[in-house]
mmCIF file of C-alpha atoms in Angstrom:
data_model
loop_
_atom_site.group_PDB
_atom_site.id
_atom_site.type_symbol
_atom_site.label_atom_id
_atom_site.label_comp_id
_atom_site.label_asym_id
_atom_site.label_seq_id
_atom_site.Cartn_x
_atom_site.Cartn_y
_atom_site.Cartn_z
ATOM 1 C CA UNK U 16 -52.509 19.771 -2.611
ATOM 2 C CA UNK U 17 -48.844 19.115 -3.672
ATOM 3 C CA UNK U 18 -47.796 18.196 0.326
ATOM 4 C CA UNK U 19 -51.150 15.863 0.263
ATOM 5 C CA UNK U 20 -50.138 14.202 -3.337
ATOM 6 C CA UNK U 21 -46.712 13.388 -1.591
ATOM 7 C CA UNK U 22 -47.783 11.980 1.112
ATOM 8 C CA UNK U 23 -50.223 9.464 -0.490
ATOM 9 C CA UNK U 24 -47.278 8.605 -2.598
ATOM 10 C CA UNK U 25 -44.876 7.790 0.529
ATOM 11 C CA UNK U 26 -47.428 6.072 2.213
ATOM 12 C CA UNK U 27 -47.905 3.669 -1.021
ATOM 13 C CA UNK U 28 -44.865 2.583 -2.525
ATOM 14 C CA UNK U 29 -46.580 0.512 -5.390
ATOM 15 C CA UNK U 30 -47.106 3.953 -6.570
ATOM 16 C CA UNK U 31 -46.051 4.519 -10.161
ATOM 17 C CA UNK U 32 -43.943 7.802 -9.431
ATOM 18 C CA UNK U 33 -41.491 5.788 -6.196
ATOM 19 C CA UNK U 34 -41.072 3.078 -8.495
ATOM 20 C CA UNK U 35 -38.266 4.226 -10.586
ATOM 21 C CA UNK U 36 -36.788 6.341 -8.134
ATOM 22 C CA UNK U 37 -33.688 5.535 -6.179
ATOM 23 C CA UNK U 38 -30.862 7.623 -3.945
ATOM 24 C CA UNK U 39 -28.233 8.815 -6.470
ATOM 25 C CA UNK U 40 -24.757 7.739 -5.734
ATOM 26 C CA UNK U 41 -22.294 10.526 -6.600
ATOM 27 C CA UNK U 42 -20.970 10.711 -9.941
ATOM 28 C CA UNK U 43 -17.241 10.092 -8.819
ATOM 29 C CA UNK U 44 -18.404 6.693 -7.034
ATOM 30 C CA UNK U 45 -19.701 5.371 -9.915
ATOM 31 C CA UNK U 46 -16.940 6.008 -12.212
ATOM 32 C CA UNK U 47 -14.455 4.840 -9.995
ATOM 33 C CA UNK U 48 -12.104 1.589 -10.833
ATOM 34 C CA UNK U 49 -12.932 -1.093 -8.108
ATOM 35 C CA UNK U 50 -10.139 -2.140 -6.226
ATOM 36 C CA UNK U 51 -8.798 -5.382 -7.402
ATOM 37 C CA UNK U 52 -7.446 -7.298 -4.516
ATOM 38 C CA UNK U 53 -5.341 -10.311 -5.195
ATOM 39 C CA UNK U 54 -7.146 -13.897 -5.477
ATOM 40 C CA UNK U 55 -7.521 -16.033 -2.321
ATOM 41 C CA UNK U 56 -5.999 -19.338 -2.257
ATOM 42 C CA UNK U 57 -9.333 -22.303 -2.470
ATOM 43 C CA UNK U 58 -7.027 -25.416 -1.659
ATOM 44 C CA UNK U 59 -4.248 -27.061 0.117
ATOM 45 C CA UNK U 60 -2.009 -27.155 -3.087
ATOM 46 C CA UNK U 61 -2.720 -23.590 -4.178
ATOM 47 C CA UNK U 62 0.216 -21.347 -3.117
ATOM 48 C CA UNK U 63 -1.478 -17.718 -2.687
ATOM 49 C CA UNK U 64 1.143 -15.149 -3.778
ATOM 50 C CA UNK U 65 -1.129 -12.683 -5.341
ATOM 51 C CA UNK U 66 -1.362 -9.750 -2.546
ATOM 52 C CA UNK U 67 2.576 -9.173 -0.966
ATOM 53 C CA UNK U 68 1.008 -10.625 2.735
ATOM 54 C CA UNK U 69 3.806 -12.209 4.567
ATOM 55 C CA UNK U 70 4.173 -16.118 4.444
ATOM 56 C CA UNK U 71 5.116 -16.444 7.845
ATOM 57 C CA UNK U 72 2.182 -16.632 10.568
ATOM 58 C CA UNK U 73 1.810 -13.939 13.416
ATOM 59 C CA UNK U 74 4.787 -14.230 15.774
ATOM 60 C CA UNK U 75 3.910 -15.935 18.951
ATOM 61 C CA UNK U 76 4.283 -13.538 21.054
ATOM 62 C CA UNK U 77 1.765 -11.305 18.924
ATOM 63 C CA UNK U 78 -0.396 -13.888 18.551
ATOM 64 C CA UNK U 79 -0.389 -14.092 22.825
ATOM 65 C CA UNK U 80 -1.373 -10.283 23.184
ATOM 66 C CA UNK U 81 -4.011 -10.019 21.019
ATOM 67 C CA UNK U 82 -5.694 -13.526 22.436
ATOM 68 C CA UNK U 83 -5.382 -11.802 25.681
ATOM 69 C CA UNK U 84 -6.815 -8.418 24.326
ATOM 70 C CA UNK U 85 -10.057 -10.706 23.172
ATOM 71 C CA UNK U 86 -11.827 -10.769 26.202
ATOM 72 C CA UNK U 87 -12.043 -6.750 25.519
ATOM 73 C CA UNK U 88 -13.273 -6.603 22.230
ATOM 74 C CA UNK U 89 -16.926 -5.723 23.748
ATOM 75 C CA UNK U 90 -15.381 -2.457 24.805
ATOM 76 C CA UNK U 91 -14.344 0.437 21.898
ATOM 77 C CA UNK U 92 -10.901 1.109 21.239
ATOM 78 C CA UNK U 93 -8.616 4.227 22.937
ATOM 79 C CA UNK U 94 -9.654 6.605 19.440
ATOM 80 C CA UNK U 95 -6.258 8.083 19.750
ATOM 81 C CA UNK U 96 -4.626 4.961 20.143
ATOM 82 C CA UNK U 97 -2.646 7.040 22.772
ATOM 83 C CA UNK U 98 0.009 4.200 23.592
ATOM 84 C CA UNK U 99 0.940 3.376 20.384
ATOM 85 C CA UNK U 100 1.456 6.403 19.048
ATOM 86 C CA UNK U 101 3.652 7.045 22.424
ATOM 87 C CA UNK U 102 5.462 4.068 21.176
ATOM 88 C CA UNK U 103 5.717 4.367 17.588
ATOM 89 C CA UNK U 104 6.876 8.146 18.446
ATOM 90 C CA UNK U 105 9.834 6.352 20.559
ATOM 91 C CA UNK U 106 10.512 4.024 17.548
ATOM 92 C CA UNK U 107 10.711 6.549 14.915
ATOM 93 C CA UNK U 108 12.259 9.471 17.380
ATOM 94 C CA UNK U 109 9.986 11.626 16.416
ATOM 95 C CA UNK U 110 7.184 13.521 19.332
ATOM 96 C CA UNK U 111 3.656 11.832 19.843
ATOM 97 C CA UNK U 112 1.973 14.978 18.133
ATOM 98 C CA UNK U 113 3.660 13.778 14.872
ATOM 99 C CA UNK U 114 2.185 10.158 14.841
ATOM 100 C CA UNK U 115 -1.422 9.789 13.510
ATOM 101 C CA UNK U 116 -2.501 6.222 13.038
ATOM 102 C CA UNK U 117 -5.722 3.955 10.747
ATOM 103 C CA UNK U 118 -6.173 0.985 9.465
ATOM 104 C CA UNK U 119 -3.318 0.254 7.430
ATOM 105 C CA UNK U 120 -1.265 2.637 5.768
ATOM 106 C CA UNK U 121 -4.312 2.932 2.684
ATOM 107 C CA UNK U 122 -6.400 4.275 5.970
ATOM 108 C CA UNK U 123 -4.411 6.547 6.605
ATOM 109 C CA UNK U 124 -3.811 7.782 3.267
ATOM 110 C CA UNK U 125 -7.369 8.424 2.582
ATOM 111 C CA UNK U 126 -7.035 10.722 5.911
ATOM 112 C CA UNK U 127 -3.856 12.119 4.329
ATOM 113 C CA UNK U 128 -5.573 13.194 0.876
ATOM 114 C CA UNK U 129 -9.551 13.724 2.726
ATOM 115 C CA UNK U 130 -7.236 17.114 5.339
ATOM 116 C CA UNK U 131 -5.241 18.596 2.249
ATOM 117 C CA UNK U 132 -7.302 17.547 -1.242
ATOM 118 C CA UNK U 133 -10.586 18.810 -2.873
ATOM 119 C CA UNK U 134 -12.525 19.453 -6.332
ATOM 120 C CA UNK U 135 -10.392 21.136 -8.051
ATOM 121 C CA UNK U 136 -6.734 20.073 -6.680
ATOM 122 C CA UNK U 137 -4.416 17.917 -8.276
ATOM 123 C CA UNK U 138 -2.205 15.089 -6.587
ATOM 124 C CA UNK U 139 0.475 13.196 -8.681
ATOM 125 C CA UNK U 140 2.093 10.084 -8.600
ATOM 126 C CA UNK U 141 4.095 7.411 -10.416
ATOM 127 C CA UNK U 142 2.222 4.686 -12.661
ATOM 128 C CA UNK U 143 2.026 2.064 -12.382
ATOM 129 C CA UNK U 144 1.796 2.124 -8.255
ATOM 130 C CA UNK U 145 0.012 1.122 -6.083
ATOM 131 C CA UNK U 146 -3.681 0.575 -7.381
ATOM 132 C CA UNK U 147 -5.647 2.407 -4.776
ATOM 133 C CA UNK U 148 -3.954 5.945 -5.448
ATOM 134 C CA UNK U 149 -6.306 7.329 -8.036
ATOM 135 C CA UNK U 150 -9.274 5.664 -5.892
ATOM 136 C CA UNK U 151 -8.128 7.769 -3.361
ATOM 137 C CA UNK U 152 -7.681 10.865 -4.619
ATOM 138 C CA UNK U 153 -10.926 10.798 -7.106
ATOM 139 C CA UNK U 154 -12.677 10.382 -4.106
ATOM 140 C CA UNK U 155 -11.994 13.486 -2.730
ATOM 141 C CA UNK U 156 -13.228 15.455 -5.629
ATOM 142 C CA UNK U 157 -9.487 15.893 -6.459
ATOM 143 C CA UNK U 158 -8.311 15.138 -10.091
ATOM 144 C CA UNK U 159 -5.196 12.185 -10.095
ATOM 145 C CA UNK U 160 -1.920 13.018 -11.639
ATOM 146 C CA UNK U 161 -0.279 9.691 -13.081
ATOM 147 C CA UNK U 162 3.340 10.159 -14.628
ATOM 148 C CA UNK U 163 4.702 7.394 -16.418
ATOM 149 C CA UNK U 164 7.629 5.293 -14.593
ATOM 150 C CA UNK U 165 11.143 5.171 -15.922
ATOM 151 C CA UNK U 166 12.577 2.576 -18.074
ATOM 152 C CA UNK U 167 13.861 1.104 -14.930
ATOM 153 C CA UNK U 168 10.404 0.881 -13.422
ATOM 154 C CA UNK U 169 11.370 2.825 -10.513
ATOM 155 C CA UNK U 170 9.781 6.657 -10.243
ATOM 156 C CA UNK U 171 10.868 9.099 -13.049
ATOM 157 C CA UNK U 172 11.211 12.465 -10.318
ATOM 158 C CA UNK U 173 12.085 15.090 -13.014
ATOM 159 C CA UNK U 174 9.065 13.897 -14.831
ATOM 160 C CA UNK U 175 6.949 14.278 -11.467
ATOM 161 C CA UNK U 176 8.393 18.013 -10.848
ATOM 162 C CA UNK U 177 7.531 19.159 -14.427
ATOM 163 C CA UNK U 178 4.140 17.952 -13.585
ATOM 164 C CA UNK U 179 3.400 19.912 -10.537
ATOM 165 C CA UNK U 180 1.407 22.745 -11.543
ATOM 166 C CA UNK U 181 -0.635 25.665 -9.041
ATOM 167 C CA UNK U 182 -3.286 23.372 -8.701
ATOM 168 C CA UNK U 183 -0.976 20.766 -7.190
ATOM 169 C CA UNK U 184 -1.638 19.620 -3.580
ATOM 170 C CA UNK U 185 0.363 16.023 -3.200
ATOM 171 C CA UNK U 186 2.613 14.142 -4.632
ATOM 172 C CA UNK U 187 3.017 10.387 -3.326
ATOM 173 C CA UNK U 188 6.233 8.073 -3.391
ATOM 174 C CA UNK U 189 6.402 4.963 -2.892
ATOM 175 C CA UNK U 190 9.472 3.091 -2.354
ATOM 176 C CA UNK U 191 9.588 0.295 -2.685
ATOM 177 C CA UNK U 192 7.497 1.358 -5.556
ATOM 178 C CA UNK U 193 4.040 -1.247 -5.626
ATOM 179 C CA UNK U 194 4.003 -3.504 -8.130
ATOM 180 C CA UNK U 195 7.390 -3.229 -9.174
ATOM 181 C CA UNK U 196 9.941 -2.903 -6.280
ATOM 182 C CA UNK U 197 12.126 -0.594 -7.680
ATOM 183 C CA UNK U 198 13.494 1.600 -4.376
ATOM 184 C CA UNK U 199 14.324 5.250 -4.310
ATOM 185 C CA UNK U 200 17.930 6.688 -3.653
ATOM 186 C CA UNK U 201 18.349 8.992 -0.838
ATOM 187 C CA UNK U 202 20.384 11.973 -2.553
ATOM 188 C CA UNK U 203 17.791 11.680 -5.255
ATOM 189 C CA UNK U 204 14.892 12.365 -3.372
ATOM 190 C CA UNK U 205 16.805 15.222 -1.269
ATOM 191 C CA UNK U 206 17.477 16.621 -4.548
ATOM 192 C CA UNK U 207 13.064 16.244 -6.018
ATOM 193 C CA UNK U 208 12.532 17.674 -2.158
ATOM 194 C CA UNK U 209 14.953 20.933 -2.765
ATOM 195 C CA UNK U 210 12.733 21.487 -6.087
ATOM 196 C CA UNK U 211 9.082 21.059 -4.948
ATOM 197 C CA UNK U 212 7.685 23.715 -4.136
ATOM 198 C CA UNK U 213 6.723 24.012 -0.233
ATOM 199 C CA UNK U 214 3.300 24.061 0.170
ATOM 200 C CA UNK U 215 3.331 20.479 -1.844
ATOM 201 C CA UNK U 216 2.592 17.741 0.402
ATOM 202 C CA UNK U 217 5.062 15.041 -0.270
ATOM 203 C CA UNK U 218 3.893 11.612 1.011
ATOM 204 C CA UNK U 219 6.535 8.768 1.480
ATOM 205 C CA UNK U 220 4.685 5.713 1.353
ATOM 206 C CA UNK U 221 7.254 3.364 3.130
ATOM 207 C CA UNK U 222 4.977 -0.012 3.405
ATOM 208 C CA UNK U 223 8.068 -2.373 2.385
ATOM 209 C CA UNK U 224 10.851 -0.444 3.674
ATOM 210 C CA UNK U 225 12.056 -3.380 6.119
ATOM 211 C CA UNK U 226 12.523 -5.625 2.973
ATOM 212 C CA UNK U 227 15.534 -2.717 1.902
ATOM 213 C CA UNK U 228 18.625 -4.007 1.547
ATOM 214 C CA UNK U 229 21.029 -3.071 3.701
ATOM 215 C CA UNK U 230 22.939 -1.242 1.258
ATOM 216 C CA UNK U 231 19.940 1.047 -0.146
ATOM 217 C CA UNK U 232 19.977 4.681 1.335
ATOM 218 C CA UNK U 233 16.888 6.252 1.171
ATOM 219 C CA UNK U 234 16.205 7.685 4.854
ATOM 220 C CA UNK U 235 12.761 9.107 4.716
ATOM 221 C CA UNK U 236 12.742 10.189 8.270
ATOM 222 C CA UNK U 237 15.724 12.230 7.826
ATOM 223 C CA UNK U 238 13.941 13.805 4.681
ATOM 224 C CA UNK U 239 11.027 14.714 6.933
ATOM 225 C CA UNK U 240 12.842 16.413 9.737
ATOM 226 C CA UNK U 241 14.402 17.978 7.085
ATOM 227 C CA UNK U 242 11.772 19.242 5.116
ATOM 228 C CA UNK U 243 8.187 20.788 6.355
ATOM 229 C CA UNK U 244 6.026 19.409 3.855
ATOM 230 C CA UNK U 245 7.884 15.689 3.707
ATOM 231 C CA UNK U 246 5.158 13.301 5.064
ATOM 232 C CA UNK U 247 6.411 9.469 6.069
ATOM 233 C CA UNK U 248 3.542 6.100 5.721
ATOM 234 C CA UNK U 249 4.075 3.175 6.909
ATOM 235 C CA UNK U 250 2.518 -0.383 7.828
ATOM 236 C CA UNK U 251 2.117 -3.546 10.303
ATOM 237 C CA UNK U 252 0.030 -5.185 7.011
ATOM 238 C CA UNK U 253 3.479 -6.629 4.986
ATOM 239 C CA UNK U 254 6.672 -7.329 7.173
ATOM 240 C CA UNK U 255 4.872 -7.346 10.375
ATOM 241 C CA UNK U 256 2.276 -9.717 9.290
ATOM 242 C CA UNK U 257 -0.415 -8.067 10.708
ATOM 243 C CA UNK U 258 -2.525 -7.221 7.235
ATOM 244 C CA UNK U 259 -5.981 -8.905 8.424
ATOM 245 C CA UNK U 260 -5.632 -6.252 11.824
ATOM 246 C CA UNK U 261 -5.459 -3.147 9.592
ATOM 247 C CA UNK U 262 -3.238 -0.881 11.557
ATOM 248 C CA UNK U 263 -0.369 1.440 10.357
ATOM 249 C CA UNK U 264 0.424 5.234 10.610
ATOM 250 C CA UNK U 265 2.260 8.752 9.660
ATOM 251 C CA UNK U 266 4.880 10.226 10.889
ATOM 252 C CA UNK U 267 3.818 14.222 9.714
ATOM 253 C CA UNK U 268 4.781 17.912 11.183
ATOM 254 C CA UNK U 269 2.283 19.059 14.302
ATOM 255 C CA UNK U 270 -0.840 20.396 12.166
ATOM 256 C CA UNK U 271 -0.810 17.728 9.530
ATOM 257 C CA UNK U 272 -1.112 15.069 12.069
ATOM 258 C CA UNK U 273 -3.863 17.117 13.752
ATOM 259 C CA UNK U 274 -5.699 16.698 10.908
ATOM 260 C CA UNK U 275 -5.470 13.018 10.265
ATOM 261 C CA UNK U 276 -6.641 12.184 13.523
ATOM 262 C CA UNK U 277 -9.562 15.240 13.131
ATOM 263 C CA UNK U 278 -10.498 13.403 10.041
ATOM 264 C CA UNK U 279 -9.954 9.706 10.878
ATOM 265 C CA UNK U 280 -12.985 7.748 11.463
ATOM 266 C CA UNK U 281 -13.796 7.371 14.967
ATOM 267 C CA UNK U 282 -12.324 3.965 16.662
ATOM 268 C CA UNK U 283 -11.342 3.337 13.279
ATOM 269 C CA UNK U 284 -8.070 1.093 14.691
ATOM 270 C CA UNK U 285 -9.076 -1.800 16.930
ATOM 271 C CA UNK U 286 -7.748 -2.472 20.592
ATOM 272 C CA UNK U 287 -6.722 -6.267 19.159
ATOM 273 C CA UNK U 288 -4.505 -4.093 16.004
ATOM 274 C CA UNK U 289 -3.374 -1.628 18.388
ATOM 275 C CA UNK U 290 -2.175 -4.329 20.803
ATOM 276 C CA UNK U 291 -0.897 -6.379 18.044
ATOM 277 C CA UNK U 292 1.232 -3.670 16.757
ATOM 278 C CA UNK U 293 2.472 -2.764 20.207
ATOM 279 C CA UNK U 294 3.691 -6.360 20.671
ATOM 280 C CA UNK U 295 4.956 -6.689 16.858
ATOM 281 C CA UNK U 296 7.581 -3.691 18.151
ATOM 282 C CA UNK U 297 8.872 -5.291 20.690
ATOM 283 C CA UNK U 298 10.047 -8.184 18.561
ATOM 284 C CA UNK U 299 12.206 -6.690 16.409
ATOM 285 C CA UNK U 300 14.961 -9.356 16.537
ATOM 286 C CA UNK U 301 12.427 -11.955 15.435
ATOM 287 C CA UNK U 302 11.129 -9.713 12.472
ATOM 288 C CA UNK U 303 14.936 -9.057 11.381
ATOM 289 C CA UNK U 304 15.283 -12.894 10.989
ATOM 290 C CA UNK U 305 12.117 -13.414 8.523
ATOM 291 C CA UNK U 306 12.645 -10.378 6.879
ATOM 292 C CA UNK U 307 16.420 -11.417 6.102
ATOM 293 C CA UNK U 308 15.206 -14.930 5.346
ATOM 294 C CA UNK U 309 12.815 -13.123 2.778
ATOM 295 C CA UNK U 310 15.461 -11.239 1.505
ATOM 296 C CA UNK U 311 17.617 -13.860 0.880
ATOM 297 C CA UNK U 312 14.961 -15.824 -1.177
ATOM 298 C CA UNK U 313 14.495 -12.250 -3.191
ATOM 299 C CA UNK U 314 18.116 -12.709 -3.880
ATOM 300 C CA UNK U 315 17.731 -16.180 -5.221
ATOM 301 C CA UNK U 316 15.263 -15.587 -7.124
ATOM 302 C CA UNK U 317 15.765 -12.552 -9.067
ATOM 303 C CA UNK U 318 19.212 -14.490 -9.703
ATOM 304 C CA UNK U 319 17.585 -17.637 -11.063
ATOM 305 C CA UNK U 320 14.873 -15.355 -13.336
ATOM 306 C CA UNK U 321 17.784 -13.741 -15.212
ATOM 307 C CA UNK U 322 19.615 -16.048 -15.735
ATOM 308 C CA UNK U 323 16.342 -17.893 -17.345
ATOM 309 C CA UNK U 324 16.266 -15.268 -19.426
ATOM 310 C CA UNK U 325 13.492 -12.764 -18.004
ATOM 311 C CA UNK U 326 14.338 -9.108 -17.273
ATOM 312 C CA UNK U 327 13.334 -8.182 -13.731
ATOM 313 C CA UNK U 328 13.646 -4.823 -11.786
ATOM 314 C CA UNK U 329 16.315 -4.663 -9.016
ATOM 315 C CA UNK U 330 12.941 -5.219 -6.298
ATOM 316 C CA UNK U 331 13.928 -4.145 -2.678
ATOM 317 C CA UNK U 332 10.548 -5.576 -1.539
ATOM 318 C CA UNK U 333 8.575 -8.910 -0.322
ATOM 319 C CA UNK U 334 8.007 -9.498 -4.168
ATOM 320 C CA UNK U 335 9.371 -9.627 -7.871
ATOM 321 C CA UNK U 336 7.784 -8.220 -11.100
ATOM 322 C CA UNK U 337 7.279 -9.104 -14.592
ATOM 323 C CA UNK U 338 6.508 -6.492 -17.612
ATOM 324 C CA UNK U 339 4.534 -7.570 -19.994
ATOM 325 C CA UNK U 340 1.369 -7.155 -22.197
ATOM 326 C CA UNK U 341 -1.603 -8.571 -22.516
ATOM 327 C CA UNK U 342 -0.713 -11.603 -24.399
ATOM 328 C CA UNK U 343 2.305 -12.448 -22.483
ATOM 329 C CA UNK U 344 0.446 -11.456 -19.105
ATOM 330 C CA UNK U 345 -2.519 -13.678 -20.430
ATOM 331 C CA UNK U 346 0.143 -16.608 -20.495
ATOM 332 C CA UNK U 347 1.727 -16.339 -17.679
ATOM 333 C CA UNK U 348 -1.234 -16.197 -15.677
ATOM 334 C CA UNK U 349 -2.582 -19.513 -17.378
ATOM 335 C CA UNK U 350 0.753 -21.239 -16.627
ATOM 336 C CA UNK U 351 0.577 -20.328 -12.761
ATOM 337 C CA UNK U 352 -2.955 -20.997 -12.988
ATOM 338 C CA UNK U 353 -2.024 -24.936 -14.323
ATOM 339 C CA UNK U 354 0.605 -24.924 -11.284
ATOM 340 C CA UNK U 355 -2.032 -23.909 -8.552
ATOM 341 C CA UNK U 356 0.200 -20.642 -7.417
ATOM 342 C CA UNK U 357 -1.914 -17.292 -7.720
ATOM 343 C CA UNK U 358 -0.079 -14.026 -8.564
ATOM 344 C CA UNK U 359 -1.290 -10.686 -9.194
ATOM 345 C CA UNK U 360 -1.810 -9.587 -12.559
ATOM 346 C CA UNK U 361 -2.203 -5.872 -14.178
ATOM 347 C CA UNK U 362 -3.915 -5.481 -17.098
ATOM 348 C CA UNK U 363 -1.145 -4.425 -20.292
ATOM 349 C CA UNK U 364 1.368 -4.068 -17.733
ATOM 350 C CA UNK U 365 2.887 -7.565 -16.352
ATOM 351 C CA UNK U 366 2.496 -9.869 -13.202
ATOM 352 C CA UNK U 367 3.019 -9.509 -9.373
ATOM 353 C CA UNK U 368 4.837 -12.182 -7.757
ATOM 354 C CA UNK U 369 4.795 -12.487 -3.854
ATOM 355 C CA UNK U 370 7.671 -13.790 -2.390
ATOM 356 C CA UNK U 371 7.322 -17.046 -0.139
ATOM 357 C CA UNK U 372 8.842 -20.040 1.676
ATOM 358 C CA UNK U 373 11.655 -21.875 -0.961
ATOM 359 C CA UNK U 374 9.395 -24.471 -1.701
ATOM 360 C CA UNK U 375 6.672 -22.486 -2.880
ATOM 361 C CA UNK U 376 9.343 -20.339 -4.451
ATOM 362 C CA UNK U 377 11.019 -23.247 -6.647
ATOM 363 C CA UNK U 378 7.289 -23.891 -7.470
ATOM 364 C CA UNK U 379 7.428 -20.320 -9.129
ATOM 365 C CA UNK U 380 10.581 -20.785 -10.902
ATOM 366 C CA UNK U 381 9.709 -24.016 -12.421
ATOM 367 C CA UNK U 382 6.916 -22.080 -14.202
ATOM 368 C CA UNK U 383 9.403 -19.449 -15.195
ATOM 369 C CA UNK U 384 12.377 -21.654 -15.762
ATOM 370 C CA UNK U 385 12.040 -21.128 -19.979
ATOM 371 C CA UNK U 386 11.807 -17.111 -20.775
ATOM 372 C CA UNK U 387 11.641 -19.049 -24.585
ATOM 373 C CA UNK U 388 8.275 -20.671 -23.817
ATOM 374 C CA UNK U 389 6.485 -17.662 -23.550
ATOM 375 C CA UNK U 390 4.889 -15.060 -25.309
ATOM 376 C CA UNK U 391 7.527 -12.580 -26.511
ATOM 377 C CA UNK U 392 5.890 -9.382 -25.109
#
């Protein structure tokens, strides 16, 4: 009686019963934040510096291999993206069995957290950072860690190892810390790596480490040959320009690596972004030029904001931040807003400004040229 009853009701979907019934989406997924990516630019005059992509179009000879690569795009990817690993592993002199790649360094983060994290682990990290962290990790059933940055916006690592506790499973860096630029020394970080305990899974999230000046120290590669549970992201998405291709990777010991690519979803990195990246290595000469050029406007500008009176972090990235709450945020988003330039903002915590050609960048600073004319906090 009860299998006949069910079927009359699947065969009639009018009936009362089906009507209010639905698949349930996990609790997790629908308490989750959405990511908010940064607004897209709707007109010639608006100048789109809300989400840290590079200003500069693909470099020719990029943009050569991947039109070549098109006629191929009926065909699926190599899933281990065996030649670029061979070459990143050459780039970073580490061995092939180390590299693990995804679509962008956030892909292969999510692999990262999906091989080591679970209900019931914990995974810490500095906040504010970058936004997708706690997506991340409350997706895996695992519960996020946030500690509060230091009053230099960079990360506040005696605060992070008092946090660690035996439920603790990761604990992600980023440096240049995302939103507010603020790079990590290298003695500091050997010093956090000497006191976390080993079977912590320290991630380096390196996505703007070509923007470093050439005067910060932090060598993360040298921290992970030196260390067995020191992990190293990175990504083509910001210097390399290649952020619509999604492609970027890990450098992690043997079994960790195993594990990304065991958990990585299948052909998840395209032959056009593998190809892309594999060109975008061989032109480092022409990606030293922008990035100095980018660096050099960074320079300019953090110059030109204090001395208009706004108090800026020492950024070592492609961008420059501004702390401030909700009314002053409110303001200086409505001020951009009348100037047609787009920047990120964080709710009760201040405004992301990508870094651009000079013209676009005077643009900024003639919003910003009065700290008086705003909002004092």
């Amino acid at each position: 009686m009860t299998t006949s009853s069910t079927a009359c009701r699947l065969a009639n979907p009018e009936t009362p019963e089906l009507r209010d019934e639905e698949p349930r989406v996990r609790d997790v997924v629908s308490q989750l934040p959405g990511y908010v990516a940064g607004r897209r630019a709707t007109g010639d005059l608006t100048a789109a510096l809300a989400s840290n992509e590079s200003h500069y179009e693909p470099l020719p000879a990029v943009v050569d291999t991947v039109q070549r690569s098109a006629h191929r795009m009926n065909r699926y990817p190599d899933m281990a993206a065996t030649e670029l690993r061979e070459r990143l592993a050459d780039f970073v002199a580490a061995e092939v069995g180390e590299v693990s790649v995804g679509p962008g360094s956030v892909g292969v983060l999510q692999q990262i957290l999906a091989a080591t994290c679970g209900p019931g682990d914990q995974v810490i990290f500095a906040w504010r950072s970058f936004e997708a962290y706690p997506i991340l990790v409350s997706l895996t059933g695992a519960t996020p860690v946030p500690v509060p940055l230091n009053a230099d916006e960079g990360h506040d690592l005696e605060a992070m190892l008092t946090a660690i506790t035996d439920r603790t499973r990761v604990v992600m860096v980023c440096s240049p810390n995302n939103p507010t630029g603020v790079a990590l020394e290298h003695e500091d970080m050997a010093r956090f790596l000497d006191r976390v305990p080993p079977h912590v899974l320290v991630v380096i999230d390196e996505a703007y480490t070509e923007y470093l000046d050439a005067d910060q120290t932090l060598d993360a590669l040298a921290l992970f040959r030196a260390h067995n549970n020191v992990c190293v992201l990175r990504t083509f998405s910001k210097a390399y320009g290649l952020a619509g291709l999604r492609v970027g990777y890990a450098v992690a010991h043997p079994k960790l690596a195993e594990a990304l690519r065991r958990v990585a979803l299948p052909f998840g990195v395209s032959t056009l972004a593998q190809q892309a990246a594999l060109a975008s290595l061989e032109a480092q000469e022409q990606l030293r030029e922008r990035v100095a050029a980018v660096v050099s406007e960074r320079r300019r500008l953090l110059t030109a904001l204090r001395r208009a009176g706004w108090d800026v972090p020492h950024s070592q990235a492609n961008f420059v931040w501004l702390r401030a709450g909700e009314e002053l945020r409110r303001a200086l988003v409505d001020a951009f807003d009348r100037s047609d330039v787009l920047v990120r903002a964080y709710a009760g915590d201040g405004v992301r400004i990508t870094l651009a050609d000079p013209v676009t960048n005077d643009r900024v600073l003639e919003v910003l040229k009065d700290r008086s004319a705003f909002p004092a906090a």
